[in-house]
XYZ file of C-alpha atoms in Angstrom:
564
model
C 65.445 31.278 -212.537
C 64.732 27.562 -212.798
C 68.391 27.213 -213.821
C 69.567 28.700 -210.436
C 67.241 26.956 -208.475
C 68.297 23.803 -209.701
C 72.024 23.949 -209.496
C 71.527 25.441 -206.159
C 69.703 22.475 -205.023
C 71.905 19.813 -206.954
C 75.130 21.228 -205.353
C 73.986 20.185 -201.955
C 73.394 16.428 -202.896
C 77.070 16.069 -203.084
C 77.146 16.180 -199.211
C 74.722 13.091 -199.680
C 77.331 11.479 -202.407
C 79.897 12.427 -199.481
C 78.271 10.750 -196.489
C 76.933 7.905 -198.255
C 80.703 6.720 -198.644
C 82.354 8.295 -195.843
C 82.944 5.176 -194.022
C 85.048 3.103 -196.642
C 88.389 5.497 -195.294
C 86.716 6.451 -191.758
C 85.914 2.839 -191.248
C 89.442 1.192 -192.327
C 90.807 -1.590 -190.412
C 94.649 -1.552 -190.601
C 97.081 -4.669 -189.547
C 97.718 -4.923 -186.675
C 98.482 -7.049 -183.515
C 98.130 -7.737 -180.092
C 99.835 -5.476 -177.380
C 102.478 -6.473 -174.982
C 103.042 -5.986 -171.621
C 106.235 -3.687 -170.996
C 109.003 -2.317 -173.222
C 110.069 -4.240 -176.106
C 114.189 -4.536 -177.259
C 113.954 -6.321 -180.193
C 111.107 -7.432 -182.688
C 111.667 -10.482 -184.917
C 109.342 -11.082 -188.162
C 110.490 -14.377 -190.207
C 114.106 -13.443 -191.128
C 113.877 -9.838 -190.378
C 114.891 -7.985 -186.926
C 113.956 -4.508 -185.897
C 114.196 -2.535 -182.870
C 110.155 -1.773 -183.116
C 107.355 -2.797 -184.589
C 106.723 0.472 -186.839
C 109.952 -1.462 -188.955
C 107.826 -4.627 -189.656
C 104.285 -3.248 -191.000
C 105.985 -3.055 -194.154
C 106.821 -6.722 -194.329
C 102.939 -7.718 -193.175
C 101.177 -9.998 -195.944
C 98.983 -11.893 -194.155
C 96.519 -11.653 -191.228
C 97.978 -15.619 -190.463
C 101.468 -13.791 -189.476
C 102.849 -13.271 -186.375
C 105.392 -11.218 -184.817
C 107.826 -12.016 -182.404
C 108.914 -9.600 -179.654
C 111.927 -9.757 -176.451
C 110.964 -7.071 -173.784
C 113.606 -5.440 -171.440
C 112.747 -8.084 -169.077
C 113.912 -10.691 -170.708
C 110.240 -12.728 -172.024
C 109.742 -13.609 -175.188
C 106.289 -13.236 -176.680
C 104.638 -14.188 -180.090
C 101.775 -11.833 -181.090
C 98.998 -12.842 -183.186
C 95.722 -10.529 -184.129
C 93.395 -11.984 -181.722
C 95.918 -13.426 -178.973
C 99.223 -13.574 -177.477
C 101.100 -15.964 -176.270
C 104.437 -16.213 -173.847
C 107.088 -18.553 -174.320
C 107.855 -20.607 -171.354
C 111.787 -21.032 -172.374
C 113.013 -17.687 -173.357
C 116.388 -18.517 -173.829
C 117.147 -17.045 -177.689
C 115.343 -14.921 -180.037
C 114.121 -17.473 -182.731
C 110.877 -16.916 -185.333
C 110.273 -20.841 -184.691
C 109.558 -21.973 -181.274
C 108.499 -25.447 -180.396
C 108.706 -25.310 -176.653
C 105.330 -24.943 -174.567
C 103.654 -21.508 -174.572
C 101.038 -19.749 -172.088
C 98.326 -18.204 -174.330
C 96.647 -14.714 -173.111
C 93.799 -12.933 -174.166
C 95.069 -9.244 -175.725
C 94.143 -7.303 -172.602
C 97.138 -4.741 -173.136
C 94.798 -3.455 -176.111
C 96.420 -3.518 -179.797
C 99.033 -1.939 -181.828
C 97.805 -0.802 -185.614
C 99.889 0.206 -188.378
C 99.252 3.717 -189.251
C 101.454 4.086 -192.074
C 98.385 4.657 -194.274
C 95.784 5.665 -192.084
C 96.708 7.999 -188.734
C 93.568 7.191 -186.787
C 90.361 5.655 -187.897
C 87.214 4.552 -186.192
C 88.505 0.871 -185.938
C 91.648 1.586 -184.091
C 89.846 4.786 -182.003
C 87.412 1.557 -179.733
C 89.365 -1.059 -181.168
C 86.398 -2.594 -183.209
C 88.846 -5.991 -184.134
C 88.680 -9.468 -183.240
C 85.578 -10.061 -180.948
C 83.888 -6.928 -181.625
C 84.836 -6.700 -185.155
C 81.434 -7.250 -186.043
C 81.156 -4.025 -184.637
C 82.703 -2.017 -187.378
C 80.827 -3.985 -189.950
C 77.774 -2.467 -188.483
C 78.674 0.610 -189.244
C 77.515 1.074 -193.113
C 74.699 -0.957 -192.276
C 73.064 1.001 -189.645
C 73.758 4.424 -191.821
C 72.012 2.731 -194.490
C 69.038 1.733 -192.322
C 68.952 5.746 -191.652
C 68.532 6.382 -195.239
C 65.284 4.085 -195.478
C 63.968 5.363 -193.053
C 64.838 9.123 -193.663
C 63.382 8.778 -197.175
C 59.969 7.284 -195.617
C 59.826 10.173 -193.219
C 60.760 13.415 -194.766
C 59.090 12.292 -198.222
C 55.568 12.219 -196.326
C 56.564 15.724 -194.297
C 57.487 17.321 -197.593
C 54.140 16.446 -198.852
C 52.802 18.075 -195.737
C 54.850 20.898 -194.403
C 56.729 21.824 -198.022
C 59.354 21.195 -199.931
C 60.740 24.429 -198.646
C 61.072 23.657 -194.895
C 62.399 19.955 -195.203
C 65.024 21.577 -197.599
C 66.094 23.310 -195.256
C 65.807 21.297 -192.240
C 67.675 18.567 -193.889
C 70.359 20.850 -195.459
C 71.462 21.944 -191.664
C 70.739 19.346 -190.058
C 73.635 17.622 -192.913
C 75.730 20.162 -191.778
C 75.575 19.657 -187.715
C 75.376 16.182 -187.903
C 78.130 15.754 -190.115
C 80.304 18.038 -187.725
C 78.677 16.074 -184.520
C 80.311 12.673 -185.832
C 83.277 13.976 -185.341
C 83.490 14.940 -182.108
C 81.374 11.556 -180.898
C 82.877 10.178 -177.347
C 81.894 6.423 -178.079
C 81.014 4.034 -180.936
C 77.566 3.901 -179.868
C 77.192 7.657 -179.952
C 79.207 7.681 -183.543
C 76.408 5.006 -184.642
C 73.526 6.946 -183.289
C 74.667 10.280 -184.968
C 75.363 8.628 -188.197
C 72.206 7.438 -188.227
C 70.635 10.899 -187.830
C 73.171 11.824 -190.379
C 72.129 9.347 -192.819
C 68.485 10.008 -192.163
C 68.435 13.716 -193.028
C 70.927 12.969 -195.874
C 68.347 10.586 -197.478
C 65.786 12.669 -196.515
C 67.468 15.895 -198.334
C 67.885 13.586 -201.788
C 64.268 12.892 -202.130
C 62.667 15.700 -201.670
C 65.245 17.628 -203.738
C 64.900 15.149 -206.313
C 60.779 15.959 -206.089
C 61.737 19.986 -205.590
C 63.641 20.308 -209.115
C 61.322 18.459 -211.127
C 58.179 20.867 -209.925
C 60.692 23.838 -210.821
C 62.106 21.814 -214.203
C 60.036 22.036 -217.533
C 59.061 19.332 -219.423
C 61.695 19.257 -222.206
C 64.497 19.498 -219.491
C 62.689 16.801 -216.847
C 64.778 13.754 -218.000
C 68.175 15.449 -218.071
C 67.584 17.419 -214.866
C 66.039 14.758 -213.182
C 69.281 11.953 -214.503
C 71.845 14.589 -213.018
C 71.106 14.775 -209.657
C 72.361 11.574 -209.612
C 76.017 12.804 -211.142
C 76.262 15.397 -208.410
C 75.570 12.540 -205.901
C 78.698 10.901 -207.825
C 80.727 13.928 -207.635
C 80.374 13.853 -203.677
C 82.006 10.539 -204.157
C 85.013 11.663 -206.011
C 85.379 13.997 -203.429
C 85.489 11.534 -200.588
C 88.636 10.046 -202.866
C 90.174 13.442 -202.673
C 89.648 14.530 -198.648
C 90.887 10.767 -197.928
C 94.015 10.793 -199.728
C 95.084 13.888 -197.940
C 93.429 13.821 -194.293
C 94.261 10.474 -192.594
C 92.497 11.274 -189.459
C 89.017 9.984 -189.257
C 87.709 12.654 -187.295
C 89.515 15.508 -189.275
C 88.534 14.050 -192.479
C 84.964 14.152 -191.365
C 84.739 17.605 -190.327
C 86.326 18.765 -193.600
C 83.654 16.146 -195.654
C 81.120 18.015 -193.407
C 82.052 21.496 -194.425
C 82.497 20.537 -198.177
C 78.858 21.913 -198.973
C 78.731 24.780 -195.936
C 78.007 27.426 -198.796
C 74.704 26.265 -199.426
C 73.936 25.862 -196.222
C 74.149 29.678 -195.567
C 72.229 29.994 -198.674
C 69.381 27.574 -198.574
C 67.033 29.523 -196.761
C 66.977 32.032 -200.549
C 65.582 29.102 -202.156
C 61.249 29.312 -202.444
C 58.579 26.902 -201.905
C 57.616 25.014 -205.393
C 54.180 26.895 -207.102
C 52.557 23.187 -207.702
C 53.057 22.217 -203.386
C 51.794 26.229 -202.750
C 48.900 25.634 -204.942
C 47.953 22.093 -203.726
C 47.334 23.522 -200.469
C 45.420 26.378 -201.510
C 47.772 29.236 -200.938
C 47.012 30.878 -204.242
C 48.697 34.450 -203.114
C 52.297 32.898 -202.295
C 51.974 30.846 -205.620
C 51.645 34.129 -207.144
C 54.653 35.749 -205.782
C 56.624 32.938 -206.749
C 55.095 33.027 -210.298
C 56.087 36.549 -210.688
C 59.486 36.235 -209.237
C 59.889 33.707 -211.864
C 58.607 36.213 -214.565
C 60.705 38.822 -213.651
C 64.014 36.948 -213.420
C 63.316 35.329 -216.796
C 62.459 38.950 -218.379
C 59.315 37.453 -219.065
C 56.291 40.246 -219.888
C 53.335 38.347 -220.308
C 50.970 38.149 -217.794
C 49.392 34.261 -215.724
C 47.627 34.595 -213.062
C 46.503 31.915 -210.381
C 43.211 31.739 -210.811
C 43.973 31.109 -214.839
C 45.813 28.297 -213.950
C 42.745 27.306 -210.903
C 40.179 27.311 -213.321
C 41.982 25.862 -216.424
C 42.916 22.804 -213.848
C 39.562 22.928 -212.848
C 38.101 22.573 -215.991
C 40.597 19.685 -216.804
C 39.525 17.861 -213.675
C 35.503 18.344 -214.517
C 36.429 17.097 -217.822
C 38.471 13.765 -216.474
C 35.910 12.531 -214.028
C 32.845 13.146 -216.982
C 35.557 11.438 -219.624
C 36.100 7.720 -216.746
C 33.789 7.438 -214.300
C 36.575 5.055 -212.769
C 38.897 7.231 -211.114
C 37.160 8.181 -208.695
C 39.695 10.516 -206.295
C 38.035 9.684 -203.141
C 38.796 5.716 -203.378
C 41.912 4.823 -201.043
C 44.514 3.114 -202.779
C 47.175 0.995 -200.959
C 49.919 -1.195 -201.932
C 47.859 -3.897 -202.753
C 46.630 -2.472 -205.930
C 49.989 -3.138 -206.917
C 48.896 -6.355 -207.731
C 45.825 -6.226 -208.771
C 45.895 -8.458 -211.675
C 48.425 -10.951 -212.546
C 49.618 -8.444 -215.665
C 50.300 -5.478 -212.401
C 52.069 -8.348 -210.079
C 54.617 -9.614 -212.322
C 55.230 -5.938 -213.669
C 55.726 -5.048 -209.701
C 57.705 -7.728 -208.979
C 60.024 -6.731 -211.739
C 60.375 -3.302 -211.202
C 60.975 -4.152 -207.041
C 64.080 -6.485 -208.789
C 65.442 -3.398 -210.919
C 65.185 -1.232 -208.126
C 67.162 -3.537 -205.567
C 69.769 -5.149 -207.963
C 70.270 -1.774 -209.073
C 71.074 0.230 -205.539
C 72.739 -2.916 -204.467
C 75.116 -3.355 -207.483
C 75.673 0.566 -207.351
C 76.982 0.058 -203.772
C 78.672 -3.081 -204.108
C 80.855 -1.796 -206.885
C 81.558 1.600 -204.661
C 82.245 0.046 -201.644
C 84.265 -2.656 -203.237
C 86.510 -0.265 -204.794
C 89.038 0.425 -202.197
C 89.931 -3.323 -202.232
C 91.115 -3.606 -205.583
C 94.470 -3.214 -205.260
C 96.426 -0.242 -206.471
C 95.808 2.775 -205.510
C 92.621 2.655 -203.444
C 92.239 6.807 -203.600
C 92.275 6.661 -206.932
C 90.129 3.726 -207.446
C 87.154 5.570 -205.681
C 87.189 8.573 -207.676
C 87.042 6.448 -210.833
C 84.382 4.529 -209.557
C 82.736 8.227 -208.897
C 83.569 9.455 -211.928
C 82.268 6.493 -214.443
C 79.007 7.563 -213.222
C 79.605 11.664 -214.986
C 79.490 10.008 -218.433
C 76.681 7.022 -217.707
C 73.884 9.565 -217.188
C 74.217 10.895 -220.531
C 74.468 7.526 -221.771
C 71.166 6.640 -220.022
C 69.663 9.917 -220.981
C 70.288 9.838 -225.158
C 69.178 6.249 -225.175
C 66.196 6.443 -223.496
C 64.853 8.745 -225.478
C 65.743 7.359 -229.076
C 65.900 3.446 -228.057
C 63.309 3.476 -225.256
C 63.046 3.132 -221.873
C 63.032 -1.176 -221.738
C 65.715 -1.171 -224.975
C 68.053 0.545 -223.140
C 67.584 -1.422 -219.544
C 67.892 -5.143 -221.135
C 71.009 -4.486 -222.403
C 72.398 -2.631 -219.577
C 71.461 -5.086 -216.654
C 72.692 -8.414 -219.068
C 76.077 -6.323 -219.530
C 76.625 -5.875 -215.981
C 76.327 -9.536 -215.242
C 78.533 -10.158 -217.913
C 80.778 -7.943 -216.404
C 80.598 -9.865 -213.276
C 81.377 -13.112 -214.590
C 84.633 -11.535 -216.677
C 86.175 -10.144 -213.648
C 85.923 -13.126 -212.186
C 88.801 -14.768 -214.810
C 90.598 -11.714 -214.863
C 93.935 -12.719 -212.957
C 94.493 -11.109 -209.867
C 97.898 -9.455 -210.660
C 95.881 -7.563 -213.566
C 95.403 -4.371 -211.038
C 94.551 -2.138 -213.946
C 92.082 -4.660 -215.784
C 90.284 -5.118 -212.962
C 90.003 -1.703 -212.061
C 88.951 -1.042 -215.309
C 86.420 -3.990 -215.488
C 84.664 -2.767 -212.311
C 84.622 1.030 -213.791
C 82.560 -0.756 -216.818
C 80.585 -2.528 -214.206
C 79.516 0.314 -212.272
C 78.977 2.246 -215.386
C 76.237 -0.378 -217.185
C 74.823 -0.596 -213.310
C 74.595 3.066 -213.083
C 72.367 3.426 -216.385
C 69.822 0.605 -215.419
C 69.931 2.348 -211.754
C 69.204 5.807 -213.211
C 66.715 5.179 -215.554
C 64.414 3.245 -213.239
C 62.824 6.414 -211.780
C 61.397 7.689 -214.848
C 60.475 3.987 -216.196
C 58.585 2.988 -212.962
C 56.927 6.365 -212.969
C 55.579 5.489 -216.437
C 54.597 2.292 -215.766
C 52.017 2.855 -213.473
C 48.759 4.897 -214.032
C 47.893 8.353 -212.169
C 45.990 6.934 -209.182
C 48.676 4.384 -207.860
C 51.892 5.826 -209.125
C 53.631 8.196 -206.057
C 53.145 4.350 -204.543
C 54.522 2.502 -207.381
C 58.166 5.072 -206.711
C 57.852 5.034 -203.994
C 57.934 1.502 -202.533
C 60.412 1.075 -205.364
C 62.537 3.163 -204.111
C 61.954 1.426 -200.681
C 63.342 -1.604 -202.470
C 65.950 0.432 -203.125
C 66.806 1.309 -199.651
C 67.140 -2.518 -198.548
C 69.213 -3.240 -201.513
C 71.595 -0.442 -200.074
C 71.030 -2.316 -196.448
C 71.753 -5.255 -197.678
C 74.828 -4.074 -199.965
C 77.808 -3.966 -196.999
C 76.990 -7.452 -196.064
C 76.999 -8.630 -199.554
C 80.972 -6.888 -199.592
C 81.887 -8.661 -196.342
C 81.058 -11.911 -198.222
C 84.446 -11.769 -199.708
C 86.064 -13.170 -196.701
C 84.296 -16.284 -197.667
C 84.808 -15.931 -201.319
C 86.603 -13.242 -203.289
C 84.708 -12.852 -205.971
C 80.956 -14.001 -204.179
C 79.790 -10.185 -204.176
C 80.082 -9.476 -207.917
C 78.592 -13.268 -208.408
C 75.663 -12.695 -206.812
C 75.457 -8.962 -208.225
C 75.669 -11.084 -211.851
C 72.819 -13.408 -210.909
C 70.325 -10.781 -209.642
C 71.267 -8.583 -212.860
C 70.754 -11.293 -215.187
C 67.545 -12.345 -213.567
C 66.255 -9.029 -213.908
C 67.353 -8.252 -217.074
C 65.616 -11.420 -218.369
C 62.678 -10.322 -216.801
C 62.535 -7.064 -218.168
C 61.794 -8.529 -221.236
C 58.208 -8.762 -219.891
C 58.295 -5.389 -218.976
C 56.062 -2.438 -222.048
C 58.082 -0.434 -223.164
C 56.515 3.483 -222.361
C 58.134 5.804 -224.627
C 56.232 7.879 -226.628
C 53.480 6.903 -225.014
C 50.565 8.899 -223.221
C 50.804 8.325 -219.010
C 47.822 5.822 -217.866
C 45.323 6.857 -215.348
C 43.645 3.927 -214.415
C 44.579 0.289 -213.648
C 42.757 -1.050 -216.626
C 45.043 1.479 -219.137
C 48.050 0.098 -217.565
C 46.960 -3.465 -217.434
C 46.151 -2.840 -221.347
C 49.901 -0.738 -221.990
C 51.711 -4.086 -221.693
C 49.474 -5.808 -224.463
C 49.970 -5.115 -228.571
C 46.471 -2.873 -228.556
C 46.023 0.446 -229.149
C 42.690 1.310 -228.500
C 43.154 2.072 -224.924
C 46.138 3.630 -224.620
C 45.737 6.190 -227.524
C 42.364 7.597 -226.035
C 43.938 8.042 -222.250
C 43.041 11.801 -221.199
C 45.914 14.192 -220.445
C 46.814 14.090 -216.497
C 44.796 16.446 -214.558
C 47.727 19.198 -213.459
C 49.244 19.259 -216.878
C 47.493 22.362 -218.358
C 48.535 24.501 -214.992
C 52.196 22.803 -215.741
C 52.355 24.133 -218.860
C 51.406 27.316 -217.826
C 53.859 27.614 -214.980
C 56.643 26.171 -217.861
C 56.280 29.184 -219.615
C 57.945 31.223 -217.802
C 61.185 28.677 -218.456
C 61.153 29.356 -221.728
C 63.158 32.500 -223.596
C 61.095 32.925 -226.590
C 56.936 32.618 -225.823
C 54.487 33.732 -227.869
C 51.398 36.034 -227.246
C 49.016 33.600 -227.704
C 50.214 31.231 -224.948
């Protein structure tokens, strides 16, 4: 049962993988020039002469060329990107022209070369020259949606279900994703995406919080890790719709119906037993807890109110055990830092969490500007990340959680700083050097859910994720403008990916390491974790839910025996 749930749930954060990185083929910006006014009899590019200018994209190098064009009327014009300019003599077709020349502003619109790319947003409301900044707002404002969907439908899932917001979320990928398509303006197109994105965020959280309250214990990690290589899988399948749909809107519809199956399905999946029993409903926890049983040909009998009153008891038994955790005290972000031992851990984990997302997207993003094959360099890039989780998940568990993280983040700023002296006609080594990148990246970026989760004690750690994983949202924010810093400098993304990796991965030195170790409940068990002593730690009680967890985990399990 849990099984089916899960890969059910996984499937559909593809369509998340798939919007998240829609825009590096829908958002292309092609050469191309300024228009001309009237019919053109001859086009002249350095030593080259064609009857029209479909015959000289394949001779454009640079964005500092010009072409040279005679219309039937006899002008002569030169056409830059941004302007245009008519010669005043007009006597013979010549590249060079030294004669005066009457410069004009490209009302005529532009003319793209769409030997690659049919039709993309870019050359739909020609988002070039003066309103190029346009089009660089694109992945920006999607990735504001995704902070802001995560904020949102993490709190509603907490408050209407898991259930509904799965399923809200799920269709609401489905019509936005279609809507995008069929957008009349780029404002409308930026608006919609930014639904898109929000509901697409808004779908990976909660699922991510749905499978591990369906997951046992044994299988958390691994489950957990590997919603993350779905999300990559959605990438390698942007790779594959762009390389054969060159028509932004077409390729966006067929993204969009990618994951329509679970759509139509989604509504079969039930509401978690730990949200159902949270809020009281003790009957529908049961029917889920026997659905459970009977799929898993599982005869022996739990009931709800074995699981009430064994919680109960554990709860009695925590509050006589540490008068300190009191659960009506409020707790807000500022007991993140507490104590100077709490700050500096917070401050590191915020680091992780932002130079991981924003390394993740800077080597995705960056991919298609490689050189080569730029299909084929995004589905490598997406499918690095297949292998990295398993990586991630084997050495977390026998090296530890900090042993594996040090390593990972220094090697990705290595990484950084070799590509840099790799020479640029190396296509392959760099390719490869940035698949090594984004696989040392996408360890440190998986394993920092678990980590932070262990960090913190009971009472303060859904806020230790989750402004972490707000981090994480402005690190993706942030990530398009770091990529449009290689128009100053080439190679100024990956350095300043390097730095913040480094930096972090010297600070994670600091950092306890939490494996094998028993989950803190209060502030002063954490503040003690990250000193050599064991007499806190060793005598923490067991969390409050985790007798009714192990109850409901039986059920996952083929062989039980009678005494459980």
């Amino acid at each position: 049962f849990q099984a089916c749930v899960y890969f059910a749930s996984v499937f559909q954060a593809m369509s998340c993988g798939i919007h998240y990185l829609a825009s590096v083929f829908m958002a292309v910006t092609p050469n191309f020039v300024c228009g001309f006014p009237g019919n053109v009899s001859s086009v002249l590019f350095h030593n080259s002469s064609a009857s029209s200018i479909e015959d000289i994209w394949t001779l454009w190098t640079s964005a500092e060329n010009y072409i040279v064009v005679q219309l039937e009327n006899g002008e002569i014009w030169e056409l830059d990107q941004c302007s245009r300019s008519r010669r005043e003599v007009s006597l013979d077709l010549a590249y060079e022209y030294k004669g005066n020349k009457s410069v004009f502003p490209c009302s005529d619109g532009f003319l793209y070369d769409d030997t690659k790319w049919k039709s993309t947003v870019v050359t739909q409301w020609d988002l070039v020259c003066d309103r190029e900044w346009l089009a660089k707002l694109i992945q920006p404002t999607f990735m504001l949606g995704v902070l802001i969907g995560a904020v949102i439908f993490g709190d509603i899932a907490d408050r209407l279900g898991r259930q509904r917001v799965i399923w809200f979320t799920s269709a609401g990928q489905f019509v936005f994703g279609i809507a995008v398509a069929f957008t009349f303006d780029y404002y409308s197109f930026v608006i919609v995406r930014f639904l898109l994105a929000m509901v697409s965020s808004g779908y990976l959280v909660v699922a991510f919080v749905y499978v591990t309250e369906f997951v046992g214990i044994k299988a958390r990690t691994w489950a957990s890790m590997h919603v993350h290589a779905f999300f990559a899988m959605g990438i390698m399948v942007v790779a594959l719709v762009g390389f054969l749909v060159r028509t932004w809107w077409v390729y966006q519809i067929f993204l969009s119906i990618a994951t329509l199956p679970f759509v139509l399905c989604c509504w079969m999946l039930p509401e978690t037993p730990f949200w159902l029993l949270s809020e009281e409903r003790y009957e529908d926890a049961q029917k889920v807890i026997d659905t459970m049983a009977r799929w898993n040909k599982v005869s022996t009998p739990c009931k709800v109110s074995e699981l009430c009153s064994v919680q109960q008891d554990d709860l009695s038994s925590g509050r006589m055990g540490d008068d300190d955790t009191s659960s009506t005290k409020k707790h807000n972000i500022l007991d993140l830092f507490c104590n100077w031992q709490i700050a500096r851990r917070t401050i590191t984990v915020w680091l992780i969490w932002f130079t991981g997302s924003l390394g993740y997207y800077v080597f995705s993003l960056s991919s298609v500007s490689l050189g080569g094959n730029e299909y084929l360099n995004l589905f490598l890039i997406g499918a690095v990340e297949l292998p990295c989780y398993i990586i991630a998940c084997v050495a977390m568990d026998k090296l530890g959680r900090r042993n594996t993280l040090i390593p990972f983040l220094i090697l990705s700023a290595l990484i950084c700083v070799l590509i840099m002296f790799i020479p640029q006609d190396f296509n392959i080594l760099i390719i490869l050097a940035n698949m090594a990148g984004k696989f040392s990246i996408g360890v440190a970026f998986g394993l920092i859910y678990l980590y932070t989760a262990e960090l913190y004690p009971t009472i303060v750690r859904s806020l230790a994720v989750g402004s972490g994983s707000m981090m994480c949202r402005v690190g993706s924010v942030v990530a398009p403008f770091c990529v449009y810093l290689r128009s100053v400098w080439i190679f100024m993304p990956l350095l300043l990916v390097g730095i913040m990796a480094l930096l972090t991965g010297i600070l994670t030195i600091m950092l306890p390491e939490t494996l094998g170790k028993p989950l803190t409940n209060t502030l002063v068990e954490a503040t003690e974790m990250g000193r050599n002593k064991k007499s806190c730690s060793e005598k923490t009680p067991p969390a409050h839910s985790d007798a009714a967890l192990e109850k409901i985990e039986m059920f996952g399990q083929e062989r039980i025996s009678a005494d459980k």
